[in-house]
mmCIF file of C-alpha atoms and ligand atoms in Angstrom:
data_model
loop_
_atom_site.group_PDB
_atom_site.id
_atom_site.type_symbol
_atom_site.label_atom_id
_atom_site.label_comp_id
_atom_site.label_asym_id
_atom_site.label_seq_id
_atom_site.Cartn_x
_atom_site.Cartn_y
_atom_site.Cartn_z
ATOM 1 C CA MET M 1 -8.294 -32.569 -101.071
ATOM 2 C CA LEU M 2 -7.032 -28.986 -100.789
ATOM 3 C CA ALA M 3 -9.413 -26.098 -101.460
ATOM 4 C CA VAL M 4 -8.146 -22.537 -101.700
ATOM 5 C CA GLU M 5 -10.906 -19.943 -101.580
ATOM 6 C CA HIS M 6 -10.497 -16.252 -102.432
ATOM 7 C CA LEU M 7 -7.051 -16.063 -100.863
ATOM 8 C CA SER M 8 -5.418 -12.614 -100.747
ATOM 9 C CA LYS M 9 -2.324 -11.066 -99.236
ATOM 10 C CA THR M 10 -1.513 -7.384 -98.978
ATOM 11 C CA TYR M 11 1.887 -6.399 -97.580
ATOM 12 C CA THR M 12 1.922 -3.021 -95.886
ATOM 13 C CA SER M 13 5.086 -1.147 -95.088
ATOM 14 C CA GLY M 14 6.001 2.359 -93.923
ATOM 15 C CA PHE M 15 3.970 4.712 -91.772
ATOM 16 C CA PHE M 16 1.278 7.359 -92.266
ATOM 17 C CA LEU M 17 1.832 9.303 -95.505
ATOM 18 C CA ASN M 18 4.641 7.000 -96.644
ATOM 19 C CA LYS M 19 2.562 3.870 -96.260
ATOM 20 C CA THR M 20 2.776 1.562 -99.259
ATOM 21 C CA GLU M 21 0.729 -1.498 -100.034
ATOM 22 C CA VAL M 22 1.679 -4.410 -102.258
ATOM 23 C CA HIS M 23 -1.202 -6.642 -103.296
ATOM 24 C CA ALA M 24 0.940 -9.743 -103.669
ATOM 25 C CA VAL M 25 -1.925 -12.250 -104.011
ATOM 26 C CA ARG M 26 -5.442 -11.298 -105.063
ATOM 27 C CA ASP M 27 -8.544 -13.406 -104.809
ATOM 28 C CA VAL M 28 -6.947 -16.721 -105.715
ATOM 29 C CA SER M 29 -9.098 -19.866 -105.727
ATOM 30 C CA PHE M 30 -8.303 -23.416 -106.846
ATOM 31 C CA SER M 31 -8.537 -26.966 -105.573
ATOM 32 C CA ILE M 32 -6.251 -29.997 -105.722
ATOM 33 C CA ARG M 33 -7.053 -33.681 -105.317
ATOM 34 C CA SER M 34 -4.739 -35.717 -103.134
ATOM 35 C CA ASP M 35 -3.266 -37.619 -106.059
ATOM 36 C CA GLU M 36 -2.388 -34.443 -107.969
ATOM 37 C CA ILE M 37 0.700 -32.309 -108.404
ATOM 38 C CA PHE M 38 -0.459 -28.762 -109.113
ATOM 39 C CA GLY M 39 1.962 -26.434 -110.872
ATOM 40 C CA LEU M 40 2.234 -22.720 -110.211
ATOM 41 C CA VAL M 41 4.124 -20.686 -112.791
ATOM 42 C CA GLY M 42 4.605 -16.999 -113.481
ATOM 43 C CA GLU M 43 7.238 -14.320 -113.651
ATOM 44 C CA SER M 44 9.354 -13.195 -110.731
ATOM 45 C CA GLY M 45 7.384 -11.201 -108.171
ATOM 46 C CA CYS M 46 3.943 -12.409 -109.297
ATOM 47 C CA GLY M 47 3.164 -13.815 -105.839
ATOM 48 C CA LYS M 48 3.984 -17.546 -106.031
ATOM 49 C CA THR M 49 6.014 -17.777 -102.815
ATOM 50 C CA THR M 50 3.541 -15.573 -100.947
ATOM 51 C CA LEU M 51 0.713 -17.884 -102.011
ATOM 52 C CA GLY M 52 2.722 -20.998 -101.099
ATOM 53 C CA LYS M 53 3.568 -19.662 -97.643
ATOM 54 C CA MET M 54 -0.082 -18.884 -96.945
ATOM 55 C CA LEU M 55 -1.033 -22.468 -97.827
ATOM 56 C CA VAL M 56 1.278 -23.821 -95.107
ATOM 57 C CA ARG M 57 0.501 -21.079 -92.565
ATOM 58 C CA LEU M 58 3.927 -19.430 -92.719
ATOM 59 C CA LEU M 59 2.091 -16.220 -93.656
ATOM 60 C CA GLU M 60 -1.306 -14.965 -92.534
ATOM 61 C CA PRO M 61 -3.672 -14.232 -95.415
ATOM 62 C CA THR M 62 -5.345 -10.831 -95.589
ATOM 63 C CA GLY M 63 -8.496 -12.578 -96.784
ATOM 64 C CA GLY M 64 -9.897 -15.906 -97.891
ATOM 65 C CA ARG M 65 -9.285 -19.402 -96.587
ATOM 66 C CA VAL M 66 -7.511 -22.707 -97.123
ATOM 67 C CA LYS M 67 -9.317 -25.966 -96.454
ATOM 68 C CA ILE M 68 -7.852 -29.460 -96.277
ATOM 69 C CA GLY M 69 -10.755 -31.868 -96.416
ATOM 70 C CA ASP M 70 -13.304 -30.400 -94.022
ATOM 71 C CA LEU M 71 -10.703 -28.620 -91.909
ATOM 72 C CA ASP M 72 -10.385 -24.847 -92.271
ATOM 73 C CA VAL M 73 -6.609 -24.513 -91.858
ATOM 74 C CA THR M 74 -6.774 -20.709 -91.880
ATOM 75 C CA ASN M 75 -8.719 -20.765 -88.616
ATOM 76 C CA LEU M 76 -6.268 -22.898 -86.614
ATOM 77 C CA LYS M 77 -4.669 -21.026 -83.736
ATOM 78 C CA GLY M 78 -2.319 -21.578 -80.802
ATOM 79 C CA ALA M 79 -1.844 -25.155 -79.645
ATOM 80 C CA GLU M 80 -4.185 -26.462 -82.331
ATOM 81 C CA LEU M 81 -2.016 -24.895 -85.043
ATOM 82 C CA GLN M 82 1.191 -26.204 -83.395
ATOM 83 C CA ARG M 83 -0.228 -29.721 -83.448
ATOM 84 C CA TYR M 84 -1.354 -29.441 -87.071
ATOM 85 C CA TRP M 85 1.836 -27.798 -88.410
ATOM 86 C CA PRO M 86 3.723 -31.026 -89.270
ATOM 87 C CA ASN M 87 0.910 -31.700 -91.744
ATOM 88 C CA LEU M 88 1.851 -28.592 -93.736
ATOM 89 C CA GLN M 89 5.280 -28.983 -95.320
ATOM 90 C CA MET M 90 7.100 -26.474 -97.496
ATOM 91 C CA ILE M 91 10.307 -27.258 -99.374
ATOM 92 C CA PHE M 92 12.404 -24.242 -100.346
ATOM 93 C CA GLN M 93 14.899 -23.508 -103.090
ATOM 94 C CA ASP M 94 17.699 -23.233 -100.530
ATOM 95 C CA PRO M 95 17.395 -26.454 -98.511
ATOM 96 C CA ARG M 96 20.177 -25.509 -96.094
ATOM 97 C CA SER M 97 17.910 -22.845 -94.613
ATOM 98 C CA SER M 98 15.540 -25.606 -93.484
ATOM 99 C CA LEU M 99 18.130 -27.580 -91.487
ATOM 100 C CA ASN M 100 19.838 -26.713 -88.232
ATOM 101 C CA PRO M 101 23.534 -26.244 -89.200
ATOM 102 C CA ARG M 102 24.653 -27.538 -85.769
ATOM 103 C CA MET M 103 22.698 -30.757 -85.925
ATOM 104 C CA ARG M 104 23.775 -33.961 -87.620
ATOM 105 C CA ILE M 105 21.614 -34.703 -90.627
ATOM 106 C CA GLY M 106 20.296 -37.950 -89.149
ATOM 107 C CA ASP M 107 19.165 -36.095 -86.023
ATOM 108 C CA SER M 108 17.382 -33.461 -88.118
ATOM 109 C CA LEU M 109 15.622 -36.256 -89.950
ATOM 110 C CA VAL M 110 14.448 -37.859 -86.717
ATOM 111 C CA GLU M 111 13.592 -34.577 -84.978
ATOM 112 C CA GLY M 112 10.460 -33.999 -87.046
ATOM 113 C CA LEU M 113 9.220 -37.511 -86.307
ATOM 114 C CA LEU M 114 9.868 -37.057 -82.574
ATOM 115 C CA LEU M 115 8.011 -33.740 -82.531
ATOM 116 C CA SER M 116 5.078 -35.261 -84.359
ATOM 117 C CA GLY M 117 4.841 -38.021 -81.736
ATOM 118 C CA LYS M 118 5.677 -40.904 -84.085
ATOM 119 C CA ARG M 119 8.364 -42.236 -81.737
ATOM 120 C CA ASP M 120 7.629 -45.945 -82.127
ATOM 121 C CA LEU M 121 7.756 -45.782 -85.923
ATOM 122 C CA ILE M 122 11.066 -43.948 -86.191
ATOM 123 C CA GLU M 123 13.435 -46.805 -87.006
ATOM 124 C CA ASP M 124 11.223 -48.218 -89.768
ATOM 125 C CA THR M 125 10.234 -44.818 -91.149
ATOM 126 C CA VAL M 126 13.804 -43.560 -91.403
ATOM 127 C CA GLN M 127 14.945 -46.766 -93.132
ATOM 128 C CA GLU M 128 12.024 -46.567 -95.546
ATOM 129 C CA ILE M 129 12.582 -42.931 -96.522
ATOM 130 C CA ILE M 130 16.343 -43.357 -96.839
ATOM 131 C CA ARG M 131 15.650 -46.149 -99.274
ATOM 132 C CA SER M 132 12.934 -44.334 -101.215
ATOM 133 C CA MET M 133 14.940 -41.099 -101.505
ATOM 134 C CA ASN M 134 18.175 -42.919 -102.445
ATOM 135 C CA ILE M 135 20.107 -41.395 -99.526
ATOM 136 C CA ARG M 136 23.495 -42.885 -98.604
ATOM 137 C CA GLU M 137 23.397 -43.917 -94.951
ATOM 138 C CA GLU M 138 26.834 -42.495 -94.135
ATOM 139 C CA ILE M 139 25.480 -38.987 -94.792
ATOM 140 C CA LEU M 140 23.296 -39.185 -91.695
ATOM 141 C CA ASN M 141 26.329 -38.711 -89.444
ATOM 142 C CA ARG M 142 27.423 -35.518 -91.174
ATOM 143 C CA TYR M 143 26.514 -31.862 -90.697
ATOM 144 C CA PRO M 144 24.660 -29.879 -93.395
ATOM 145 C CA HIS M 145 27.828 -28.080 -94.601
ATOM 146 C CA GLU M 146 29.499 -31.458 -95.211
ATOM 147 C CA VAL M 147 27.137 -32.644 -97.958
ATOM 148 C CA SER M 148 26.230 -31.462 -101.442
ATOM 149 C CA GLY M 149 23.202 -29.320 -102.320
ATOM 150 C CA GLY M 150 21.510 -32.257 -104.040
ATOM 151 C CA GLU M 151 21.993 -34.541 -101.036
ATOM 152 C CA ILE M 152 20.681 -31.878 -98.663
ATOM 153 C CA GLN M 153 17.599 -31.340 -100.765
ATOM 154 C CA ARG M 154 16.923 -35.099 -100.699
ATOM 155 C CA ILE M 155 17.157 -35.029 -96.904
ATOM 156 C CA VAL M 156 14.802 -32.069 -96.635
ATOM 157 C CA ILE M 157 12.289 -33.720 -98.958
ATOM 158 C CA ALA M 158 12.666 -37.023 -97.083
ATOM 159 C CA ARG M 159 12.010 -35.254 -93.784
ATOM 160 C CA ALA M 160 8.903 -33.561 -95.186
ATOM 161 C CA ILE M 161 7.548 -36.832 -96.543
ATOM 162 C CA SER M 162 8.370 -38.815 -93.374
ATOM 163 C CA LEU M 163 5.830 -36.705 -91.491
ATOM 164 C CA ASN M 164 3.093 -37.994 -93.782
ATOM 165 C CA PRO M 165 1.810 -34.462 -94.356
ATOM 166 C CA ALA M 166 -1.591 -33.398 -95.621
ATOM 167 C CA LEU M 167 0.003 -30.908 -98.053
ATOM 168 C CA ILE M 168 3.419 -30.315 -99.613
ATOM 169 C CA VAL M 169 4.386 -27.008 -101.210
ATOM 170 C CA ALA M 170 7.690 -27.189 -103.095
ATOM 171 C CA ASP M 171 9.003 -23.734 -104.040
ATOM 172 C CA GLU M 172 11.562 -24.084 -106.861
ATOM 173 C CA PRO M 173 12.971 -27.172 -105.075
ATOM 174 C CA THR M 174 15.624 -27.960 -107.652
ATOM 175 C CA SER M 175 16.488 -24.671 -109.309
ATOM 176 C CA ASN M 176 19.856 -24.466 -107.497
ATOM 177 C CA LEU M 177 20.919 -27.895 -108.737
ATOM 178 C CA ASP M 178 22.461 -29.094 -111.963
ATOM 179 C CA LEU M 179 20.228 -30.704 -114.561
ATOM 180 C CA SER M 180 21.020 -34.367 -113.844
ATOM 181 C CA VAL M 181 20.487 -33.966 -110.078
ATOM 182 C CA GLN M 182 17.305 -31.981 -110.782
ATOM 183 C CA ALA M 183 15.982 -34.848 -112.846
ATOM 184 C CA GLN M 184 16.835 -37.463 -110.177
ATOM 185 C CA ILE M 185 15.176 -35.512 -107.383
ATOM 186 C CA LEU M 186 12.090 -34.614 -109.392
ATOM 187 C CA THR M 187 11.698 -38.262 -110.403
ATOM 188 C CA LEU M 188 11.862 -39.273 -106.738
ATOM 189 C CA ILE M 189 9.230 -36.693 -105.770
ATOM 190 C CA LYS M 190 7.003 -37.846 -108.587
ATOM 191 C CA ASN M 191 7.338 -41.525 -107.693
ATOM 192 C CA ILE M 192 6.771 -40.955 -103.989
ATOM 193 C CA GLN M 193 3.765 -38.764 -104.685
ATOM 194 C CA LYS M 194 2.205 -41.505 -106.813
ATOM 195 C CA GLU M 195 2.983 -44.140 -104.153
ATOM 196 C CA HIS M 196 1.632 -42.101 -101.220
ATOM 197 C CA PRO M 197 -0.813 -39.572 -102.647
ATOM 198 C CA ILE M 198 -0.390 -36.174 -100.990
ATOM 199 C CA PRO M 199 -1.688 -32.981 -102.594
ATOM 200 C CA CYS M 200 1.416 -31.202 -103.830
ATOM 201 C CA VAL M 201 1.917 -27.657 -105.141
ATOM 202 C CA LEU M 202 5.040 -27.245 -107.265
ATOM 203 C CA ILE M 203 6.237 -23.692 -107.869
ATOM 204 C CA SER M 204 8.589 -23.390 -110.821
ATOM 205 C CA HIS M 205 9.869 -21.034 -113.475
ATOM 206 C CA ASP M 206 10.609 -23.906 -115.749
ATOM 207 C CA ILE M 207 7.836 -24.875 -118.144
ATOM 208 C CA GLU M 208 9.559 -28.172 -118.971
ATOM 209 C CA ILE M 209 9.609 -29.189 -115.310
ATOM 210 C CA VAL M 210 5.967 -28.273 -114.882
ATOM 211 C CA GLN M 211 5.032 -30.169 -118.037
ATOM 212 C CA TRP M 212 6.797 -33.264 -116.790
ATOM 213 C CA MET M 213 5.697 -33.131 -113.149
ATOM 214 C CA CYS M 214 2.285 -31.495 -112.884
ATOM 215 C CA ASP M 215 -1.185 -32.853 -113.578
ATOM 216 C CA ARG M 216 -2.702 -29.378 -113.613
ATOM 217 C CA THR M 217 -1.085 -25.957 -113.708
ATOM 218 C CA ALA M 218 -2.068 -22.385 -112.902
ATOM 219 C CA VAL M 219 -0.412 -19.301 -114.377
ATOM 220 C CA MET M 220 -0.069 -16.291 -112.079
ATOM 221 C CA LEU M 221 0.385 -12.682 -113.057
ATOM 222 C CA ARG M 222 0.554 -9.790 -110.586
ATOM 223 C CA GLY M 223 -1.098 -11.750 -107.806
ATOM 224 C CA ARG M 224 -3.887 -13.303 -109.845
ATOM 225 C CA ILE M 225 -4.399 -16.635 -111.554
ATOM 226 C CA VAL M 226 -4.993 -15.796 -115.215
ATOM 227 C CA GLU M 227 -5.213 -19.352 -116.558
ATOM 228 C CA GLU M 228 -5.587 -22.830 -115.094
ATOM 229 C CA GLY M 229 -5.979 -26.239 -116.668
ATOM 230 C CA PRO M 230 -4.578 -29.705 -117.320
ATOM 231 C CA THR M 231 -0.857 -29.062 -117.886
ATOM 232 C CA ASP M 232 -0.544 -30.607 -121.355
ATOM 233 C CA ASP M 233 -3.596 -28.736 -122.573
ATOM 234 C CA LEU M 234 -2.402 -25.459 -121.062
ATOM 235 C CA ILE M 235 1.018 -25.761 -122.700
ATOM 236 C CA GLN M 236 -0.157 -27.000 -126.090
ATOM 237 C CA ASN M 237 -3.132 -24.684 -126.253
ATOM 238 C CA PRO M 238 -2.439 -21.635 -124.079
ATOM 239 C CA LEU M 239 -5.457 -19.315 -124.100
ATOM 240 C CA HIS M 240 -4.287 -16.234 -122.214
ATOM 241 C CA PRO M 241 -1.957 -13.920 -124.152
ATOM 242 C CA TYR M 242 0.304 -13.868 -121.074
ATOM 243 C CA THR M 243 0.550 -17.682 -120.988
ATOM 244 C CA GLN M 244 1.397 -17.583 -124.688
ATOM 245 C CA GLU M 245 4.162 -15.074 -123.979
ATOM 246 C CA LEU M 246 5.459 -17.205 -121.110
ATOM 247 C CA ILE M 247 5.573 -20.383 -123.180
ATOM 248 C CA ASN M 248 7.136 -18.655 -126.189
ATOM 249 C CA ALA M 249 9.765 -17.095 -123.923
ATOM 250 C CA SER M 250 10.571 -20.470 -122.374
ATOM 251 C CA LEU M 251 10.890 -22.127 -125.808
ATOM 252 C CA PHE M 252 12.998 -19.245 -127.039
ATOM 253 C CA CYS M 253 15.289 -19.304 -123.984
ATOM 254 C CA GLY M 254 15.704 -23.051 -123.933
ATOM 255 C CA GLU M 255 14.557 -23.767 -120.410
ATOM 256 C CA LYS M 256 14.071 -20.699 -118.307
ATOM 257 C CA ILE M 257 11.398 -18.085 -118.632
ATOM 258 C CA GLU M 258 12.606 -14.536 -119.007
ATOM 259 C CA TYR M 259 11.761 -12.312 -116.108
ATOM 260 C CA HIS M 260 9.987 -9.009 -116.120
ATOM 261 C CA ASN M 261 10.683 -6.634 -113.305
ATOM 262 C CA PRO M 262 7.372 -6.257 -111.445
ATOM 263 C CA GLU M 263 8.360 -2.816 -110.159
ATOM 264 C CA VAL M 264 8.629 -1.568 -113.748
ATOM 265 C CA SER M 265 5.338 -3.040 -114.864
ATOM 266 C CA GLN M 266 3.391 -1.920 -111.758
ATOM 267 C CA THR M 267 0.254 -0.232 -113.088
ATOM 268 C CA THR M 268 -3.228 0.458 -111.758
ATOM 269 C CA ASP M 269 -4.921 -2.478 -110.097
ATOM 270 C CA GLU M 270 -8.130 -2.259 -112.053
ATOM 271 C CA GLY M 271 -8.930 -4.563 -114.955
ATOM 272 C CA CYS M 272 -6.732 -7.244 -116.459
ATOM 273 C CA PRO M 273 -3.235 -7.562 -114.942
ATOM 274 C CA TYR M 274 -1.827 -7.959 -118.477
ATOM 275 C CA LYS M 275 -3.518 -4.879 -119.968
ATOM 276 C CA GLU M 276 -0.359 -2.791 -120.373
ATOM 277 C CA ARG M 277 1.519 -5.494 -122.270
ATOM 278 C CA CYS M 278 -1.279 -7.128 -124.262
ATOM 279 C CA SER M 279 -1.517 -6.689 -128.040
ATOM 280 C CA MET M 280 -5.215 -7.622 -127.996
ATOM 281 C CA VAL M 281 -6.185 -5.147 -125.254
ATOM 282 C CA LYS M 282 -9.617 -3.521 -125.545
ATOM 283 C CA GLN M 283 -11.157 -0.659 -123.593
ATOM 284 C CA GLU M 284 -13.205 -3.045 -121.418
ATOM 285 C CA CYS M 285 -10.018 -4.886 -120.320
ATOM 286 C CA ARG M 286 -9.027 -1.801 -118.326
ATOM 287 C CA ILE M 287 -12.063 -1.801 -116.036
ATOM 288 C CA GLY M 288 -13.672 -4.125 -113.489
ATOM 289 C CA GLU M 289 -12.566 -7.579 -112.443
ATOM 290 C CA VAL M 290 -11.564 -10.181 -114.997
ATOM 291 C CA GLN M 291 -12.886 -13.536 -113.763
ATOM 292 C CA LEU M 292 -11.518 -17.001 -114.511
ATOM 293 C CA ARG M 293 -14.072 -18.695 -116.774
ATOM 294 C CA GLY M 294 -14.407 -22.088 -118.393
ATOM 295 C CA GLY M 295 -14.627 -25.775 -117.548
ATOM 296 C CA ILE M 296 -11.492 -27.705 -116.713
ATOM 297 C CA HIS M 297 -9.343 -25.259 -118.721
ATOM 298 C CA LYS M 298 -10.146 -21.794 -117.359
ATOM 299 C CA VAL M 299 -8.923 -18.404 -118.490
ATOM 300 C CA ALA M 300 -9.356 -14.853 -117.225
ATOM 301 C CA CYS M 301 -9.353 -12.882 -120.471
ATOM 302 C CA ARG M 302 -12.281 -10.989 -121.958
ATOM 303 C CA ALA M 303 -10.956 -11.216 -125.508
ATOM 304 C CA VAL M 304 -10.617 -15.016 -125.310
ATOM 305 C CA SER M 305 -13.893 -15.654 -123.435
ATOM 306 C CA GLU M 306 -15.870 -13.672 -126.016
ATOM 307 C CA ASN M 307 -14.553 -15.633 -129.003
HETATM 308 N N1 ATP T 1 7.667 -9.285 -96.749
HETATM 309 C C1 ATP T 1 7.313 -8.535 -97.778
HETATM 310 N N2 ATP T 1 6.996 -7.235 -97.624
HETATM 311 C C2 ATP T 1 6.574 -6.474 -98.663
HETATM 312 N N3 ATP T 1 6.471 -6.924 -99.938
HETATM 313 C C3 ATP T 1 6.773 -8.219 -100.152
HETATM 314 C C4 ATP T 1 7.225 -9.087 -99.110
HETATM 315 N N4 ATP T 1 7.465 -10.315 -99.639
HETATM 316 C C5 ATP T 1 7.190 -10.215 -100.954
HETATM 317 N N5 ATP T 1 6.779 -8.957 -101.278
HETATM 318 C C6 ATP T 1 6.348 -8.478 -102.607
HETATM 319 O O1 ATP T 1 5.231 -9.249 -102.989
HETATM 320 C C7 ATP T 1 5.278 -9.563 -104.377
HETATM 321 C C8 ATP T 1 5.257 -11.075 -104.562
HETATM 322 O O2 ATP T 1 6.454 -11.642 -104.028
HETATM 323 P P1 ATP T 1 6.748 -13.207 -104.074
HETATM 324 O O3 ATP T 1 8.006 -13.443 -103.344
HETATM 325 O O4 ATP T 1 5.536 -13.927 -103.601
HETATM 326 O O5 ATP T 1 6.944 -13.453 -105.636
HETATM 327 P P2 ATP T 1 7.416 -14.769 -106.427
HETATM 328 O O6 ATP T 1 6.419 -15.000 -107.502
HETATM 329 O O7 ATP T 1 7.667 -15.874 -105.474
HETATM 330 O O8 ATP T 1 8.797 -14.290 -107.109
HETATM 331 P P3 ATP T 1 10.127 -15.155 -107.456
HETATM 332 O O9 ATP T 1 9.773 -15.942 -108.686
HETATM 333 O O10 ATP T 1 11.142 -14.106 -107.722
HETATM 334 O O11 ATP T 1 10.452 -16.011 -106.286
HETATM 335 C C9 ATP T 1 6.537 -8.894 -104.920
HETATM 336 O O12 ATP T 1 6.177 -7.653 -105.474
HETATM 337 C C10 ATP T 1 7.392 -8.697 -103.682
HETATM 338 O O13 ATP T 1 8.244 -7.587 -103.809
HETATM 339 MG MG1 MG T 2 9.391 -16.992 -104.973
#
């Protein structure tokens, strides 16, 4: 079980009078059971990657914590963190960035297992993951630039899974691939996740992918979660006006959600993050914090909560 509590990240850049702050993630809380795939959707720049990187300790949060079972992952330091790191796996959109270009693919696959001390299990584990990820054995002797994007992503996913992690964050894992390869890889992830339950966060722009893959989904806007619920319910009955916009845009565009430039829509931090674009906005939406409310399907919108 993964529990995220009041997680925040503020990026600071520049010096003195030119100092700027970007509140990339603000007070985000949610939890995931180990048999769940949890979707994270939202427009470009809303904070999805920042949140994902904090979950796997690639970025330090400004506030809040991440717990896996009883372990407070945010508090791990030094050697303790080094030892725990293989448990936290992130899969990126560009899989080549995760592999050493000078290492044969088979060696990269084994390297993680060696580092995690699972030496005696290597032969069996590698055979098992090659089979489960449908990887052709001859690829293992090649270098990353000698195989296709789809094959590389399979290897990277296989390597992540071989470490038997406590959490997987997949950030747009298939958005660089064509539709048929996307479908094959997503099916493999889904099947493996059901076979060996690992809490999994799937970041995607694609509502169809989220609908197919994720048990529950959260919608992010300007660093906050504005709606969260069982995926089918969220898509068929979106409560937040922003979620409605997102789903309409994705239906209208076929597959992909249209982006809004966050720099253009940057407004004051107070109140609802959708206040400048919302047709139902009221005076009270512009002030204070808008909390997520509800049972299993939660929404952070005063207009919806009051009805
Ligand atoms: N290292 C950084 N320094 C300063 N600002 C950053 C940094 N990384 C990200 N940001 C800003 O934080 C906000 C969230 O960025 P993030 O990459 O998490 O968004 P995202 O939802 O993953 O977007 P996309 O869908 O385009 O991948 C953006 O406004 C971005 O410009
Ligand atoms: Mg991103």
